[in-house]
């Protein structure tokens, strides 16, 4: 049987990258000391078509919905190049899903993606996602890695990966092209929001949100408001 042609990117635009792995929860593991004492961080690459809904990949789950998942953290993406860098630095394999990510991508600058940047996965009718927030390492992630001071080391590594909001559901498959279809233009990236934030950059982000250029995840708006020293009308002085 002849091979099927690869999906074409939107409107003939050349793709910027590609999905190299799609990862779903493999098994629910005990997570002593946390609440709940279970974790779905054990994600592994799967084959075949995977449906993507507004709350994430069908077949995936989270055990701590207060801190994981939801509309603004529906999908977690990580770059191949960043995983390879960690593998070399740690002297161990970092297979797809090991960081708890749903998507491994090549060709996409995940850390350099602007907040509110949109990616189309697949053809012009494919899944549309929006970059919303950086990953903050938790104690579960640290226990999984077994590396001393991992949370601090991961943060200082400057490659947190990006959470995505699903704007247009659909289906994806490994090998799908990924095309950047919109950049808001405010210039504040995933890397800028992770680690030690610059008050000026956070002020720029809030200004873009106020202008309607980008919709901020509530968690990010709270952080940006505090760092920028602004007053959020809904919460009072930062």
Coordinates of C-alpha atoms in Angstrom, one line a residue:
X1 CA 0.0 0.0 0.0
X2 CA 1.5 3.4 -0.9
X3 CA 2.3 5.7 1.9
X4 CA -0.1 8.5 2.6
X5 CA 1.0 12.1 1.9
X6 CA 1.8 14.2 4.9
X7 CA -0.9 16.7 5.9
X8 CA -0.4 20.1 4.3
X9 CA 0.0 23.2 6.6
X10 CA -2.6 26.0 6.6
X11 CA -3.0 28.0 3.4
X12 CA 0.1 26.5 1.8
X13 CA 2.3 28.1 4.5
X14 CA 5.5 26.1 5.1
X15 CA 5.4 24.4 8.5
X16 CA 7.7 25.6 11.3
X17 CA 8.0 22.3 13.0
X18 CA 6.6 18.8 13.5
X19 CA 5.1 16.6 16.2
X20 CA 7.7 13.9 17.0
X21 CA 5.7 12.2 19.7
X22 CA 2.3 12.2 21.3
X23 CA 2.2 11.0 24.9
X24 CA -0.6 9.8 27.1
X25 CA -0.7 8.6 30.7
X26 CA 0.7 5.1 30.8
X27 CA -0.2 4.3 34.4
X28 CA -1.3 6.1 37.6
X29 CA 1.5 6.0 40.1
X30 CA 1.5 6.4 43.9
X31 CA 2.8 9.8 45.0
X32 CA 3.3 9.6 48.7
X33 CA 3.4 12.9 50.5
X34 CA 1.2 14.8 48.0
X35 CA -2.5 15.4 48.0
X36 CA -3.9 13.4 46.2
X37 CA -1.3 10.7 46.7
X38 CA -1.5 9.7 43.1
X39 CA 0.1 11.1 39.9
X40 CA -0.5 10.8 36.2
X41 CA 3.0 12.1 35.3
X42 CA 4.0 8.7 33.8
X43 CA 3.2 9.6 30.1
X44 CA 4.6 7.6 27.2
X45 CA 4.5 7.9 23.4
X46 CA 1.6 6.3 21.6
X47 CA 0.9 5.4 18.0
X48 CA -2.1 6.2 15.8
X49 CA -4.6 9.0 15.8
X50 CA -5.3 10.8 19.0
X51 CA -8.3 13.0 19.6
X52 CA -7.8 16.4 21.1
X53 CA -10.6 18.1 23.0
X54 CA -10.9 21.4 24.8
X55 CA -9.5 19.9 28.0
X56 CA -6.7 18.0 26.4
X57 CA -5.9 14.7 24.7
X58 CA -8.5 12.0 24.9
X59 CA -7.0 9.1 26.9
X60 CA -5.0 11.4 29.1
X61 CA -5.8 12.5 32.6
X62 CA -4.5 14.5 35.6
X63 CA -4.8 13.5 39.3
X64 CA -4.5 17.0 40.7
X65 CA -6.9 19.2 38.7
X66 CA -6.3 22.1 41.1
X67 CA -2.8 22.5 39.7
X68 CA -2.8 20.6 36.5
X69 CA -5.0 20.5 33.5
X70 CA -8.0 22.8 32.8
X71 CA -8.6 25.0 29.8
X72 CA -5.4 27.0 30.1
X73 CA -3.2 23.9 30.7
X74 CA -4.9 21.4 28.5
X75 CA -1.8 20.2 26.7
X76 CA 1.9 20.4 27.7
X77 CA 4.5 20.7 25.0
X78 CA 8.2 20.2 25.2
X79 CA 10.9 20.6 22.5
X80 CA 13.1 17.8 21.3
X81 CA 16.2 20.0 21.5
X82 CA 15.6 20.9 25.1
X83 CA 15.0 17.2 26.1
X84 CA 18.2 16.3 24.3
X85 CA 20.1 18.9 26.2
X86 CA 18.9 17.6 29.5
X87 CA 19.7 14.0 28.4
X88 CA 23.3 15.1 27.7
X89 CA 23.6 17.1 30.9
X90 CA 22.1 14.4 33.1
X91 CA 23.7 11.4 31.3
X92 CA 20.4 9.6 30.9
X93 CA 17.7 9.0 28.4
X94 CA 14.8 11.5 28.4
X95 CA 12.2 9.6 26.3
X96 CA 9.0 11.3 25.1
X97 CA 6.6 11.8 28.0
X98 CA 9.3 11.5 30.7
X99 CA 8.8 15.1 31.8
X100 CA 5.0 14.5 31.8
X101 CA 4.6 16.2 28.4
X102 CA 1.8 15.4 25.9
X103 CA 3.7 16.6 22.8
X104 CA 7.3 16.5 21.7
X105 CA 8.1 19.0 19.0
X106 CA 11.0 19.7 16.7
X107 CA 11.6 22.9 14.8
X108 CA 9.4 25.0 17.3
X109 CA 11.1 27.4 19.7
X110 CA 8.9 26.5 22.6
X111 CA 10.8 28.7 25.1
X112 CA 10.8 31.6 22.6
X113 CA 7.1 31.3 21.9
X114 CA 5.1 34.4 22.8
X115 CA 2.3 34.2 25.3
X116 CA -0.8 34.0 23.1
X117 CA 1.1 32.6 20.1
X118 CA -1.1 30.1 18.1
X119 CA 0.0 26.9 16.4
X120 CA -1.9 24.8 13.9
X121 CA -1.2 21.1 14.2
X122 CA -1.9 19.2 11.0
X123 CA -3.6 20.7 7.9
X124 CA -5.7 23.9 7.6
X125 CA -8.6 22.1 9.4
X126 CA -6.3 20.8 12.1
X127 CA -6.1 21.4 15.8
X128 CA -5.5 25.0 16.8
X129 CA -3.7 25.7 20.1
X130 CA -2.6 28.8 21.9
X131 CA 0.5 29.2 24.1
X132 CA -0.6 30.2 27.6
X133 CA 1.8 29.5 30.4
X134 CA 5.2 28.0 31.4
X135 CA 5.6 24.8 33.4
X136 CA 6.4 25.3 37.1
X137 CA 8.2 22.2 38.4
X138 CA 6.4 20.5 41.3
X139 CA 7.6 18.1 44.0
X140 CA 6.1 15.2 42.0
X141 CA 8.3 16.1 39.1
X142 CA 11.3 16.3 41.4
X143 CA 10.6 12.9 42.9
X144 CA 10.2 11.4 39.4
X145 CA 13.6 12.7 38.3
X146 CA 15.5 11.8 41.5
X147 CA 17.9 14.6 40.9
X148 CA 19.1 16.8 43.8
X149 CA 17.4 20.3 43.8
X150 CA 15.7 19.3 40.6
X151 CA 13.0 22.0 40.8
X152 CA 15.5 24.8 41.1
X153 CA 17.8 23.2 38.4
X154 CA 14.9 22.8 36.0
X155 CA 13.8 26.4 36.4
X156 CA 17.3 27.7 36.1
X157 CA 17.7 25.6 32.9
X158 CA 15.5 28.1 31.1
X159 CA 13.5 25.5 29.1
X160 CA 10.2 25.1 31.0
X161 CA 8.1 23.9 28.1
X162 CA 4.7 25.4 27.4
X163 CA 1.1 24.8 28.3
X164 CA -1.4 25.1 25.5
X165 CA -5.1 26.0 25.4
X166 CA -7.1 24.2 22.7
X167 CA -9.0 26.6 20.5
X168 CA -10.1 24.2 17.8
X169 CA -10.4 20.5 18.8
X170 CA -9.6 17.7 16.3
X171 CA -7.3 14.8 15.8
X172 CA -3.5 14.6 15.6
X173 CA -0.9 12.0 14.7
X174 CA 2.8 11.8 15.2
X175 CA 4.5 13.4 12.2
X176 CA 1.9 16.2 11.9
X177 CA 3.3 19.5 10.8
X178 CA 3.1 22.4 13.3
X179 CA 2.7 25.9 11.9
X180 CA 2.9 29.2 13.8
X181 CA -0.2 31.0 12.5
X182 CA -0.3 34.0 14.9
X183 CA 2.2 35.9 17.0
X184 CA 0.6 38.7 19.2
X185 CA 3.6 40.9 18.8
X186 CA 4.0 42.0 22.4
X187 CA 7.3 40.0 22.6
X188 CA 6.8 38.4 26.0
X189 CA 7.8 34.8 25.8
X190 CA 7.5 31.6 27.7
X191 CA 11.1 32.2 28.8
X192 CA 10.2 35.6 30.1
X193 CA 7.5 34.4 32.3
X194 CA 9.6 31.6 33.8
X195 CA 12.1 31.9 36.6
X196 CA 12.8 35.5 37.7
X197 CA 10.4 37.8 35.9
X198 CA 11.3 41.3 34.8
X199 CA 8.7 43.8 36.0
X200 CA 8.9 45.7 32.7
X201 CA 8.2 42.6 30.7
X202 CA 5.3 41.7 32.9
X203 CA 3.9 45.2 32.5
X204 CA 4.2 44.8 28.7
X205 CA 2.2 41.6 29.0
X206 CA -0.5 43.2 31.0
X207 CA -0.7 46.1 28.6
X208 CA -1.2 43.6 25.7
X209 CA -3.9 41.9 27.7
X210 CA -5.6 45.3 28.4
X211 CA -5.5 46.1 24.7
X212 CA -7.2 42.8 23.9
X213 CA -4.1 41.5 22.1
X214 CA -3.8 38.4 24.3
X215 CA -6.0 36.6 26.8
X216 CA -4.0 35.7 29.9
X217 CA -4.5 32.6 32.0
X218 CA -5.7 33.7 35.4
X219 CA -2.6 32.2 37.0
X220 CA -0.3 34.2 34.7
X221 CA -2.3 37.4 35.1
X222 CA -1.9 37.1 38.9
X223 CA 1.9 36.6 38.6
X224 CA 2.3 39.4 36.1
X225 CA 0.2 41.8 38.2
X226 CA 2.2 41.1 41.3
X227 CA 5.6 41.4 39.6
X228 CA 4.7 44.5 37.8
X229 CA 3.5 46.1 41.0
X230 CA 0.1 46.8 39.5
X231 CA -3.4 46.7 41.0
X232 CA -5.8 44.1 39.8
X233 CA -9.3 45.6 40.2
X234 CA -10.7 42.1 40.9
X235 CA -8.1 41.5 43.7
X236 CA -7.0 44.8 45.1
X237 CA -3.4 46.0 45.4
X238 CA -0.7 43.5 44.3

